[in-house]
Amino acid sequence: MRTPVISRFVRNAAVITAAAVAVGVGLPVLTGGTAAWACGDEPAPSATATAPQVSHGGSSAFLPAPAGVTAGGAPVEIGMEQYNDTGAAIPALAPSFALFASEPVPGTDRLVNLQPENVKVEVKFHGRWKRLSLRHSCDPTLVANTASLAEPVAAGRAHRYTFRLTVLAGTPAQIRTLDLFSGQGSNDRITLAVKHPAPTTPTATPTRTKPATTAPAPTRAASATTAAAPVRAALPAAATTAPTTARATTAPAAPATELAQTGPSSATAFLFASGGVLLALGGGVLLAVKRLARR
């Protein structure tokens, strides 16, 4: 009983192994993939009548570039020249742009590698800035996808490109240098120093303290009133109110030239004399009338 079971298991295992091998070999062929694409290399596009195969041939060279870049700061521009020295026209020539940074972590056996989210790569294409996607190769190298920049280049001719590189904030501080390559397998490269700004310590916000309020110094008028208050309280009511009323109602003194004269005037004496004469005449007339009446 055991022998048929064992032989059946062996046959099933052989069938499963053969199927796995067939799938592993046939799947890349059916999908057009390669072992290089599994490592992260750009797949070779199929050539058609309207879209020729992209080529990174010829020779490339970086133009003079800045010495460094600041993480979280402004981008730097890097020029490159792609020269067709193959002796024949290239229908779709595109530049190559790759970045590499890998630094050990002090005190450990780990490495800090540059990640696609740490950098931003753009290229000026027909007068406009265009951002390029990044992917890892088999090693920590980041490769920019430049297939959209492919253009025909005649033999002996060259194209110039301007790349713009930004090291974004949050890039690990262990990354101090950045290597740029202008072609896969090319020895032409430049190295940029990566500067990390010192972290700023937040300053404490000063608390606002309410200034101490001091009583205003008494004025001379107030002090004089305060000093006179006890004296006024001790005096009788008539004595305290009379001077106040007199001060409030008394009109200002007239000038000395407008004082009234105290002596009698000539007009007043004439009136008194006339009145006396009239009284005497009236009395005389009255006496005369009484005598006539008696007779």
Coordinates of C-alpha atoms in Angstrom, one line a residue:
M1 CA 0.0 0.0 0.0
R2 CA 2.8 2.4 0.7
T3 CA 4.6 1.9 -2.6
P4 CA 1.8 3.3 -4.8
V5 CA 1.3 6.3 -2.5
I6 CA 5.0 7.2 -2.6
S7 CA 5.2 6.8 -6.4
R8 CA 2.1 8.9 -6.8
F9 CA 3.6 11.7 -4.6
V10 CA 6.9 11.6 -6.6
R11 CA 5.0 11.9 -9.9
N12 CA 3.0 14.9 -8.5
A13 CA 6.1 16.6 -7.3
A14 CA 7.8 16.2 -10.7
V15 CA 4.8 17.7 -12.5
I16 CA 4.7 20.7 -10.1
T17 CA 8.4 21.3 -10.6
A18 CA 8.2 21.2 -14.3
A19 CA 5.3 23.6 -14.3
A20 CA 7.2 26.1 -12.1
V21 CA 10.2 26.0 -14.4
A22 CA 8.0 26.5 -17.5
V23 CA 6.3 29.5 -15.9
G24 CA 9.6 31.0 -14.7
V25 CA 11.1 30.7 -18.2
G26 CA 8.1 31.4 -20.3
L27 CA 6.6 34.3 -18.4
P28 CA 9.4 36.8 -19.2
V29 CA 9.4 35.7 -22.8
L30 CA 5.6 36.1 -23.1
T31 CA 5.6 39.5 -21.4
G32 CA 8.7 40.8 -23.2
G33 CA 10.6 41.1 -19.9
T34 CA 14.2 40.4 -19.2
A35 CA 16.4 39.6 -16.2
A36 CA 17.7 43.1 -16.4
W37 CA 14.2 44.6 -16.0
A38 CA 13.7 42.5 -12.9
C39 CA 16.7 44.4 -11.4
G40 CA 15.1 47.7 -12.2
D41 CA 16.7 48.5 -15.5
E42 CA 14.6 50.2 -18.1
P43 CA 12.9 47.6 -20.4
A44 CA 13.8 47.8 -24.1
P45 CA 10.7 49.2 -25.9
S46 CA 9.5 47.3 -28.9
A47 CA 10.3 49.1 -32.1
T48 CA 7.3 50.0 -34.3
A49 CA 6.8 51.9 -37.5
T50 CA 5.8 55.0 -35.6
A51 CA 7.9 54.8 -32.4
P52 CA 11.6 53.8 -33.0
Q53 CA 13.6 52.2 -30.2
V54 CA 15.1 54.7 -27.8
S55 CA 18.9 54.7 -27.8
H56 CA 21.3 56.0 -25.2
G57 CA 24.3 55.6 -27.6
G58 CA 26.9 58.0 -28.4
S59 CA 29.0 59.8 -25.8
S60 CA 27.9 62.1 -23.1
A61 CA 29.6 64.7 -20.9
F62 CA 28.6 67.0 -18.1
L63 CA 29.1 70.7 -18.5
P64 CA 30.7 72.7 -15.6
A65 CA 28.4 72.3 -12.6
P66 CA 28.1 73.8 -9.2
A67 CA 30.1 72.4 -6.3
G68 CA 27.2 71.5 -4.1
V69 CA 23.5 71.6 -3.2
T70 CA 21.7 72.3 0.0
A71 CA 19.1 69.9 1.3
G72 CA 15.7 71.7 1.5
G73 CA 17.2 74.7 -0.4
A74 CA 17.2 76.0 -4.0
P75 CA 17.8 73.6 -6.9
V76 CA 21.0 73.6 -8.9
E77 CA 21.2 73.4 -12.7
I78 CA 23.5 70.9 -14.4
G79 CA 24.2 70.9 -18.2
M80 CA 24.9 67.8 -20.3
E81 CA 25.8 67.2 -23.9
Q82 CA 24.9 64.0 -25.7
Y83 CA 27.0 63.5 -28.8
N84 CA 26.3 61.1 -31.7
D85 CA 29.7 59.7 -32.6
T86 CA 28.4 56.4 -33.9
G87 CA 28.9 57.3 -37.5
A88 CA 25.2 56.9 -38.4
A89 CA 22.0 58.8 -37.6
I90 CA 20.2 57.8 -34.5
P91 CA 16.4 58.0 -34.9
A92 CA 15.6 58.3 -31.2
L93 CA 18.5 59.4 -29.0
A94 CA 17.9 60.2 -25.3
P95 CA 20.3 61.2 -22.6
S96 CA 21.1 59.2 -19.4
F97 CA 21.0 60.6 -15.9
A98 CA 21.7 58.6 -12.8
L99 CA 22.3 59.4 -9.1
F100 CA 24.1 57.5 -6.4
A101 CA 24.6 58.1 -2.7
S102 CA 25.2 55.5 0.0
E103 CA 26.7 56.3 3.4
P104 CA 27.3 54.1 6.5
V105 CA 25.5 54.8 9.7
P106 CA 28.1 55.4 12.4
G107 CA 28.3 52.7 15.0
T108 CA 26.2 50.2 12.9
D109 CA 26.6 48.0 9.9
R110 CA 23.8 49.6 8.1
L111 CA 23.9 51.9 5.0
V112 CA 21.7 54.9 4.2
N113 CA 20.9 55.0 0.5
L114 CA 19.4 57.8 -1.6
Q115 CA 15.7 57.2 -2.2
P116 CA 13.5 58.6 -5.0
E117 CA 11.6 60.7 -2.4
N118 CA 14.8 62.5 -1.4
V119 CA 15.5 64.2 -4.7
K120 CA 13.6 65.9 -7.6
V121 CA 15.0 65.8 -11.1
E122 CA 13.7 68.1 -13.9
V123 CA 14.9 68.8 -17.4
K124 CA 14.3 71.7 -19.7
F125 CA 12.7 70.2 -22.8
H126 CA 11.6 72.6 -25.6
G127 CA 11.7 75.6 -23.3
R128 CA 9.6 74.0 -20.5
W129 CA 10.7 72.2 -17.3
K130 CA 9.6 68.6 -17.2
R131 CA 9.9 66.4 -14.1
L132 CA 11.5 62.9 -14.6
S133 CA 10.5 59.8 -12.6
L134 CA 13.2 57.9 -10.7
R135 CA 13.6 54.2 -10.1
H136 CA 16.2 52.0 -8.4
S137 CA 18.6 49.9 -10.4
C138 CA 20.0 46.6 -9.0
D139 CA 22.2 48.7 -6.7
P140 CA 21.2 51.8 -4.8
T141 CA 21.7 53.9 -8.0
L142 CA 18.7 56.0 -9.0
V143 CA 18.0 56.1 -12.7
A144 CA 15.9 58.9 -14.3
N145 CA 13.4 57.8 -17.0
T146 CA 14.4 60.0 -20.0
A147 CA 12.6 58.0 -22.7
S148 CA 10.2 61.0 -23.3
L149 CA 13.3 63.1 -24.4
A150 CA 14.2 60.8 -27.4
E151 CA 14.7 62.7 -30.6
P152 CA 16.5 62.0 -33.9
V153 CA 20.2 63.1 -34.0
A154 CA 22.3 63.0 -37.1
A155 CA 25.8 61.5 -37.2
G156 CA 28.3 64.0 -35.8
R157 CA 25.6 66.1 -34.1
A158 CA 24.9 66.6 -30.4
H159 CA 22.0 67.7 -28.2
R160 CA 22.4 69.8 -25.1
Y161 CA 20.2 69.4 -22.0
T162 CA 19.8 71.3 -18.8
F163 CA 18.9 69.3 -15.7
R164 CA 17.6 70.8 -12.5
L165 CA 18.3 68.9 -9.3
T166 CA 16.7 69.5 -5.9
V167 CA 17.6 67.7 -2.7
L168 CA 14.4 67.8 -0.7
A169 CA 14.1 68.5 3.0
G170 CA 14.1 65.4 5.1
T171 CA 17.0 63.8 3.3
P172 CA 19.1 61.8 5.8
A173 CA 21.9 63.8 7.3
Q174 CA 24.3 61.0 6.6
I175 CA 24.2 61.7 2.9
R176 CA 27.0 64.2 2.4
T177 CA 28.0 63.6 -1.2
L178 CA 26.0 62.8 -4.4
D179 CA 27.4 61.2 -7.5
L180 CA 25.8 62.0 -10.9
F181 CA 26.4 59.8 -14.0
S182 CA 25.7 60.9 -17.5
G183 CA 25.4 57.4 -19.0
Q184 CA 25.1 53.8 -17.9
G185 CA 28.5 52.2 -17.7
S186 CA 30.1 55.5 -18.4
N187 CA 33.0 56.8 -16.3
D188 CA 31.9 60.4 -16.8
R189 CA 30.5 61.6 -13.5
I190 CA 30.5 64.6 -11.2
T191 CA 30.2 64.7 -7.4
L192 CA 28.2 67.3 -5.5
A193 CA 28.6 68.1 -1.8
V194 CA 25.2 67.9 0.0
K195 CA 24.9 70.6 2.7
H196 CA 22.4 70.1 5.5
P197 CA 21.4 73.3 7.3
A198 CA 21.7 73.3 11.1
P199 CA 18.4 72.8 12.9
T200 CA 17.0 75.9 14.3
T201 CA 16.0 75.9 18.0
P202 CA 12.7 77.5 18.6
T203 CA 12.9 80.7 20.7
A204 CA 10.7 81.0 23.8
T205 CA 7.9 83.6 23.3
P206 CA 8.3 86.3 26.0
T207 CA 5.3 86.5 28.3
R208 CA 3.6 89.9 28.5
T209 CA 3.6 91.3 32.0
K210 CA 1.1 94.0 32.9
P211 CA 3.1 97.1 34.0
A212 CA 2.5 98.2 37.6
T213 CA 0.1 101.1 37.8
T214 CA 1.1 104.0 40.1
A215 CA -1.2 106.6 41.3
P216 CA -0.7 110.0 39.6
A217 CA 1.0 112.7 41.6
P218 CA -1.6 115.2 42.9
T219 CA -1.7 118.5 41.2
R220 CA -1.1 121.7 43.0
A221 CA -4.8 122.6 42.8
A222 CA -5.9 119.3 44.3
S223 CA -3.3 119.6 47.1
A224 CA -4.5 123.1 47.9
T225 CA -8.1 122.0 48.0
T226 CA -7.2 119.1 50.3
A227 CA -5.3 121.3 52.6
A228 CA -8.1 123.8 52.9
A229 CA -10.7 121.2 53.6
P230 CA -10.2 120.9 57.4
V231 CA -10.2 124.7 57.9
R232 CA -13.5 125.0 55.9
A233 CA -15.1 122.2 57.9
A234 CA -14.3 123.9 61.2
L235 CA -15.9 127.2 60.2
P236 CA -19.7 127.8 60.5
A237 CA -21.9 127.3 57.5
A238 CA -22.5 131.0 56.9
A239 CA -18.8 131.7 57.0
T240 CA -18.0 129.0 54.6
T241 CA -20.7 129.7 52.0
A242 CA -20.5 133.5 52.0
P243 CA -17.0 133.8 50.6
T244 CA -17.8 131.2 48.0
T245 CA -21.0 133.0 46.9
A246 CA -19.3 136.3 46.9
R247 CA -16.5 134.9 44.7
A248 CA -19.0 133.4 42.3
T249 CA -21.3 136.5 41.9
T250 CA -19.0 139.4 42.3
A251 CA -18.3 141.1 39.0
P252 CA -14.7 142.0 38.1
A253 CA -13.7 145.5 39.3
A254 CA -14.1 148.3 36.8
P255 CA -11.1 150.3 35.8
A256 CA -10.2 153.3 38.0
T257 CA -11.3 155.8 35.4
E258 CA -14.9 154.6 35.5
L259 CA -15.5 155.0 39.3
A260 CA -18.6 157.2 40.2
Q261 CA -18.0 160.7 41.6
T262 CA -19.0 161.0 45.3
G263 CA -19.6 164.9 45.3
P264 CA -23.0 166.6 44.4
S265 CA -23.5 167.7 40.9
S266 CA -24.9 171.0 39.6
A267 CA -28.0 169.4 38.1
T268 CA -29.0 167.8 41.4
A269 CA -28.8 171.2 43.3
F270 CA -31.0 172.9 40.7
L271 CA -33.7 170.3 41.0
F272 CA -33.7 170.6 44.8
A273 CA -34.0 174.5 44.6
S274 CA -36.8 174.3 42.0
G275 CA -38.7 171.9 44.2
G276 CA -38.4 174.2 47.2
V277 CA -39.7 177.3 45.3
L278 CA -42.7 175.3 44.0
L279 CA -43.6 174.2 47.5
A280 CA -43.4 177.7 48.8
L281 CA -45.6 179.1 46.0
G282 CA -48.1 176.3 46.5
G283 CA -48.3 177.0 50.2
G284 CA -48.8 180.7 49.6
V285 CA -51.6 180.0 47.2
L286 CA -53.3 177.7 49.6
L287 CA -53.2 180.2 52.5
A288 CA -54.7 182.9 50.2
V289 CA -57.5 180.6 49.1
K290 CA -58.4 179.8 52.8
R291 CA -58.5 183.5 53.8
L292 CA -60.8 184.4 50.9
A293 CA -63.1 181.6 51.9
R294 CA -63.4 182.9 55.5
R295 CA -64.5 186.3 54.4

